[in-house]
Coordinates of C-alpha atoms and ligand atoms in Angstrom, one line a residue:
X1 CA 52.7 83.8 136.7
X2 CA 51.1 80.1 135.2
X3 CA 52.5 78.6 132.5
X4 CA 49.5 78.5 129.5
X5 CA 49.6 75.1 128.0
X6 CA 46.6 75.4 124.8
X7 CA 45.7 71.5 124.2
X8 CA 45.0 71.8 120.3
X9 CA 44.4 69.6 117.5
X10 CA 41.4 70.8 114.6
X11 CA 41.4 66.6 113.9
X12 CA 38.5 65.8 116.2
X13 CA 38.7 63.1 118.8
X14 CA 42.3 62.6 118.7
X15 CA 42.8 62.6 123.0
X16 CA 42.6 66.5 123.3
X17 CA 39.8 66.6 126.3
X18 CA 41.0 63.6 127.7
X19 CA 45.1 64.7 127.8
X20 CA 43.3 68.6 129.1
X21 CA 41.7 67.2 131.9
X22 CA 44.1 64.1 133.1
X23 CA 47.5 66.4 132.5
X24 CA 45.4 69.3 134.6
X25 CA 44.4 66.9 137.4
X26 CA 47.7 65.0 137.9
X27 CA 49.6 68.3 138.0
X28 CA 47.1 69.4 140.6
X29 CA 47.8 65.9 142.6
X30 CA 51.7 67.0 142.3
X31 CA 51.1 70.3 144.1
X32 CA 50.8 72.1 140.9
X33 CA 47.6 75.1 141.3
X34 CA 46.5 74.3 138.0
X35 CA 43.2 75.8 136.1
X36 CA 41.4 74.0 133.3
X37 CA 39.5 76.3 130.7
X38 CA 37.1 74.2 129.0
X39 CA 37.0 76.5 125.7
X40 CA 35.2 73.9 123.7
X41 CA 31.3 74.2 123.4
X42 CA 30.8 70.3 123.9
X43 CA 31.8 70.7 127.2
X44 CA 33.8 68.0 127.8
X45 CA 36.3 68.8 130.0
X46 CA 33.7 70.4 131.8
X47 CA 32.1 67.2 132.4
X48 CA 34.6 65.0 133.0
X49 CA 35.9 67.2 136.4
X50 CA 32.5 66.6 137.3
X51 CA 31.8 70.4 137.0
X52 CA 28.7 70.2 134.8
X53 CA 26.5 70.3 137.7
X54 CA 27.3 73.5 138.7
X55 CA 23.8 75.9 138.1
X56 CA 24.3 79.6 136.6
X57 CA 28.0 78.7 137.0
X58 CA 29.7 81.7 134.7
X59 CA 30.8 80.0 131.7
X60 CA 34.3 81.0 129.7
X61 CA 31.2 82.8 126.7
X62 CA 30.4 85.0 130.1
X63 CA 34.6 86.0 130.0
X64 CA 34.4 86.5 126.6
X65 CA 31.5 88.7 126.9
X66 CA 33.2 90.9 130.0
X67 CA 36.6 90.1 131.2
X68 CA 35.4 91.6 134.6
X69 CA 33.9 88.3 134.6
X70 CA 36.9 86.1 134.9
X71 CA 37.7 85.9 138.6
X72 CA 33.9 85.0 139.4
X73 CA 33.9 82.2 136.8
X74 CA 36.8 80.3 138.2
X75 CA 35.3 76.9 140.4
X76 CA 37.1 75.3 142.9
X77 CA 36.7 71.3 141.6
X78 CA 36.7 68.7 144.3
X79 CA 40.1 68.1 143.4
X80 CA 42.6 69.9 145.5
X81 CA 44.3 72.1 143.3
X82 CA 42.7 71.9 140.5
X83 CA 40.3 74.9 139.2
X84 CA 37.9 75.1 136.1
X85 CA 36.0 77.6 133.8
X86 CA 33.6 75.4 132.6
X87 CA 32.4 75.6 129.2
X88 CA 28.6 76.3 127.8
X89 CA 26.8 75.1 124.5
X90 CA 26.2 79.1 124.5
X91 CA 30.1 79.4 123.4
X92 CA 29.7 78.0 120.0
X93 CA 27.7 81.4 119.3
X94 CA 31.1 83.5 120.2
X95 CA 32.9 81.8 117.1
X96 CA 30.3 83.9 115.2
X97 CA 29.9 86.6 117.5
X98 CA 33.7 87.6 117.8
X99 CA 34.4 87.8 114.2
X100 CA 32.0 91.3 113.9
X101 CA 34.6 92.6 116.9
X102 CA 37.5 94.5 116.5
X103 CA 40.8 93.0 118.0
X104 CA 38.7 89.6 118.1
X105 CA 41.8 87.5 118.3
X106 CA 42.4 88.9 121.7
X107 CA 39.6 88.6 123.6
X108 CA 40.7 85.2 125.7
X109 CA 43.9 86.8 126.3
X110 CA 42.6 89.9 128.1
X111 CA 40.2 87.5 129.8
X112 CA 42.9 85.2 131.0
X113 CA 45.5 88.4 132.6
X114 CA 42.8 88.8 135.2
X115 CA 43.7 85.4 136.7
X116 CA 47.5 84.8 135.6
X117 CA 48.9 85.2 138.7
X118 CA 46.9 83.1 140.6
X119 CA 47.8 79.6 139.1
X120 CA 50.8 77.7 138.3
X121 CA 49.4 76.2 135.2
X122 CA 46.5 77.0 132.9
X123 CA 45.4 74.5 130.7
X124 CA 43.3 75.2 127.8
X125 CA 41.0 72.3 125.8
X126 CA 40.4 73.4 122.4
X127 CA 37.3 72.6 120.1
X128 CA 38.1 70.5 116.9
X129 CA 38.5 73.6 114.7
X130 CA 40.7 76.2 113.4
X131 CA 37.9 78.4 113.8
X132 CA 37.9 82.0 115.7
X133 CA 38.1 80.2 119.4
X134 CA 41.1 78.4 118.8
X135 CA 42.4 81.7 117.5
X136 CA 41.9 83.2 120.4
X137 CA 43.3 80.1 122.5
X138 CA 46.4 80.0 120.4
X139 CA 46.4 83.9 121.1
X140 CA 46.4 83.7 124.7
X141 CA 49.0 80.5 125.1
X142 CA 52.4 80.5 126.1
X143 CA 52.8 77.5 124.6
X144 CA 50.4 74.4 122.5
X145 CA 50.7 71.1 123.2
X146 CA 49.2 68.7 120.4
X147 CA 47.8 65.1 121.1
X148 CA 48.4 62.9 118.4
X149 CA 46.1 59.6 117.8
X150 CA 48.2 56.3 116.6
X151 CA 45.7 55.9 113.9
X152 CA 45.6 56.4 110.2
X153 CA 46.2 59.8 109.2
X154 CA 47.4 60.6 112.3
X155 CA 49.5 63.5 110.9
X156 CA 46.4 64.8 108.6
X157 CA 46.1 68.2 109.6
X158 CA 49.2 68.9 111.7
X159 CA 50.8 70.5 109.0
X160 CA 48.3 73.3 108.8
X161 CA 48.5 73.5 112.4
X162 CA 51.8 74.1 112.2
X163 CA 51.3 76.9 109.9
X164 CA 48.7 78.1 111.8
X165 CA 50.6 78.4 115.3
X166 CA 53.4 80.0 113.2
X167 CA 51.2 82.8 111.8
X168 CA 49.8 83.2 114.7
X169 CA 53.3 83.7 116.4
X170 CA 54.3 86.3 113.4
X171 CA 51.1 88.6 114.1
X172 CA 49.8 88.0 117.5
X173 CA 51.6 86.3 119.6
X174 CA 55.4 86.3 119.2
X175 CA 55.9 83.8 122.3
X176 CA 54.0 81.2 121.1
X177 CA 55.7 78.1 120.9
X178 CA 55.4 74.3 120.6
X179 CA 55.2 72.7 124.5
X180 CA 55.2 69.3 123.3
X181 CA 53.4 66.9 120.9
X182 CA 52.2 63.5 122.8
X183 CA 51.4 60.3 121.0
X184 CA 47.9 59.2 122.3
X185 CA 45.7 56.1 122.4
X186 CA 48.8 53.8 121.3
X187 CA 48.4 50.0 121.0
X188 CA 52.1 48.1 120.8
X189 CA 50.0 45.0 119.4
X190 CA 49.1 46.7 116.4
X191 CA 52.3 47.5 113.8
X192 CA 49.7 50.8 112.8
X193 CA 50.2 52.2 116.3
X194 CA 53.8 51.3 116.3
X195 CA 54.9 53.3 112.2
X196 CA 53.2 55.8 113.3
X197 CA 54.7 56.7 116.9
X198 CA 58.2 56.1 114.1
X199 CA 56.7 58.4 111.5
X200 CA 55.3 61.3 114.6
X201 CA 59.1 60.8 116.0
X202 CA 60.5 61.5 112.6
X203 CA 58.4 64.6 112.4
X204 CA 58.7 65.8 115.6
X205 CA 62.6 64.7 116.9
X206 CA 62.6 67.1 119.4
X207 CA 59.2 68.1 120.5
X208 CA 58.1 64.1 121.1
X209 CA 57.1 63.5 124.8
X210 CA 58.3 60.4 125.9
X211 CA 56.2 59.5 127.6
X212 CA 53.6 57.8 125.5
X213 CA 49.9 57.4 126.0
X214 CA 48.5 54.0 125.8
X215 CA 44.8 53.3 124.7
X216 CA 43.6 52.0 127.7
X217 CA 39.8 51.5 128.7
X218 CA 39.5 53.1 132.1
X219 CA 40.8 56.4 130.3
X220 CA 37.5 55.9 128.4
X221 CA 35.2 55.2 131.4
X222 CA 36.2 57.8 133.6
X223 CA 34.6 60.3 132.1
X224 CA 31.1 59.2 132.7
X225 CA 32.1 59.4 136.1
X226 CA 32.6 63.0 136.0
X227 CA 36.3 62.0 137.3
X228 CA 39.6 62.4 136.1
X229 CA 42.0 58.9 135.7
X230 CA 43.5 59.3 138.8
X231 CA 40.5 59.4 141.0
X232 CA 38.9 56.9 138.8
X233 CA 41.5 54.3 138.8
X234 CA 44.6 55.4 139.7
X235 CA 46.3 52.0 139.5
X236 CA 45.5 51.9 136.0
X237 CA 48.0 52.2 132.8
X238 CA 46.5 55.0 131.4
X239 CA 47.0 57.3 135.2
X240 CA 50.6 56.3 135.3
X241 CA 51.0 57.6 131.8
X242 CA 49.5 60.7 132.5
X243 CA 50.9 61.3 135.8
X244 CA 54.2 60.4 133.7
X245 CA 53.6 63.3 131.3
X246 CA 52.4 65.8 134.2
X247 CA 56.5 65.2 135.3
X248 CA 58.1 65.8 131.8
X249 CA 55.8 68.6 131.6
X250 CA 57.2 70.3 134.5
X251 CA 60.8 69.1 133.8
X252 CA 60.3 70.7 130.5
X253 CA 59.2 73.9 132.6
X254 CA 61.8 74.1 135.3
Ligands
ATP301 N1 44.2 56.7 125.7 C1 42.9 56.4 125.5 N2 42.5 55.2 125.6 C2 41.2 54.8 125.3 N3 40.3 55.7 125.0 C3 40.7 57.0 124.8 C4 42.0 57.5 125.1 N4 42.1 58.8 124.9 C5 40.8 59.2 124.5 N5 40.0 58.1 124.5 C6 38.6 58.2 124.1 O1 38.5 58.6 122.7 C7 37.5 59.5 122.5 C8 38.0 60.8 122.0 O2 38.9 61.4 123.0 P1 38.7 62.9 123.4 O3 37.4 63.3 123.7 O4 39.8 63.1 124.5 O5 39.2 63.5 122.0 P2 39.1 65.1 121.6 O6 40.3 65.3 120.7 O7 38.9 65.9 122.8 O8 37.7 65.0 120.7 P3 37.0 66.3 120.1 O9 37.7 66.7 118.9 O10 35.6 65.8 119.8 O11 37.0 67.4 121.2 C9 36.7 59.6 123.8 O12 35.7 58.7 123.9 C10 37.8 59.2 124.9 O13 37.2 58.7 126.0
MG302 MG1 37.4 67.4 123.1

């Protein structure tokens, strides 16, 4: 049965899409069978597998809608391994929609037991809010795995996260726990970067992934090339990072 990692963080553009697809791809390149859901309406992570081109492709509003849908939605990427349910702008309606439904926290969850057995990993990208989606996201996990950016207020809005996945555990999802929290975009020239990888560590003693990601350019190009880091450039800092965390997250799963 996969492992269900949720990538979540409400702070937008803190490295959520951008740890989704890269962790997803290089634990694909290990010989992981890993599916990305791309359960953010911007589409993303959709994009930047290079799965946007992909006509009346069923979309994760389409499992939403009918969980019979599931299996059928699942595309094979280029990538070996590596498996996505691409996202639509039509999902932004279903955080409206699934608030007039009954059990609406758990509609991503019966969605998701149709597939469980076929993967070794499931990674989910969230959308930057605490709104119904991520509900259901934080619903369906196993486990939630929040990027941090080394920037000013970095730790704005991770305690109601915190409180959030915590409810969440006490009425809906007893299992839920936190997989990891990764410092992203980090810049050892710049003291910011460096108090608040300290302060995140302080926060965090035990749940701080070593491995730390560096803000590094080619991480920011790739995507326009509808390709993860290590097809883009797999030489570069920011693929060995991520191929670094791919490892500590199986270590962490063995
Ligand atoms: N380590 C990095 N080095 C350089 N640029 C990065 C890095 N990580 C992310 N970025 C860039 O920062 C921006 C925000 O990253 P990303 O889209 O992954 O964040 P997000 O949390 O998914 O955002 P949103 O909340 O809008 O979904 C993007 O332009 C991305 O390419
Ligand atoms: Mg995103």
């Amino acid at each position: 049965m996969a492992k269900i990692i949720a990538v979540t963080n409400q702070k937008g553009g803190v490295g959520k899409t951008t740890t989704a697809v890269n962790l997803a791809s290089c634990l694909a390149y290990i010989g992981k069978k890993t599916l990305l859901i791309d359960c953010d309406p911007q589409g993303n992570s959709t994009s930047g597998v290079g799965a946007d081109e992909q006509e009346h492709a069923l979309s994760v509003y389409d499992c939403l809608a009918d969980s019979g849908n599931t299996k059928n939605a699942v595309i094979k990427t280029k990538y070996i391994n590596l498996y996505i349910i691409p996202s639509s702008a039509d999902l932004s309606a279903a955080e409206i929609e699934l608030a007039y439904e009954e059990n609406r926290e758990f509609f991503l969850k019966k969605s998701i037991a149709a597939i469980k057995d076929d993967f070794d990993f499931i990674i989910i990208d969230s959308p930057p809010s605490l709104g119904m989606i991520t509900i259901n996201i934080l619903t369906a996990a196993d486990s939630v795995l929040i990027p941090i950016q080394c920037e000013y207020y970095a730790l704005e809005g991770v305690s109601q996260l915190i409180k959030t996945v915590k409810s969440i555990k006490k009425k809906l999802n007893p299992k839920i726990d936190i997989e990891g929290v990764l410092a992203t975009m980090y810049d050892g020239r710049t003291n910011l970067s460096i108090q608040v990888l300290e302060e995140v560590k302080r926060f965090f003693p035990d749940k701080l992934y070593k491995t730390v990601i560096p803000r590094n350019i080619r991480l920011s190009e790739a995507p326009s090339f509808g390709e993860p880091i290590i097809k883009y450039d797999r030489t570069s800092k920011g693929a060995s990072a991520y191929m670094a965390l791919a490892k500590e997250v199986i270590d962490r799963n063995l």
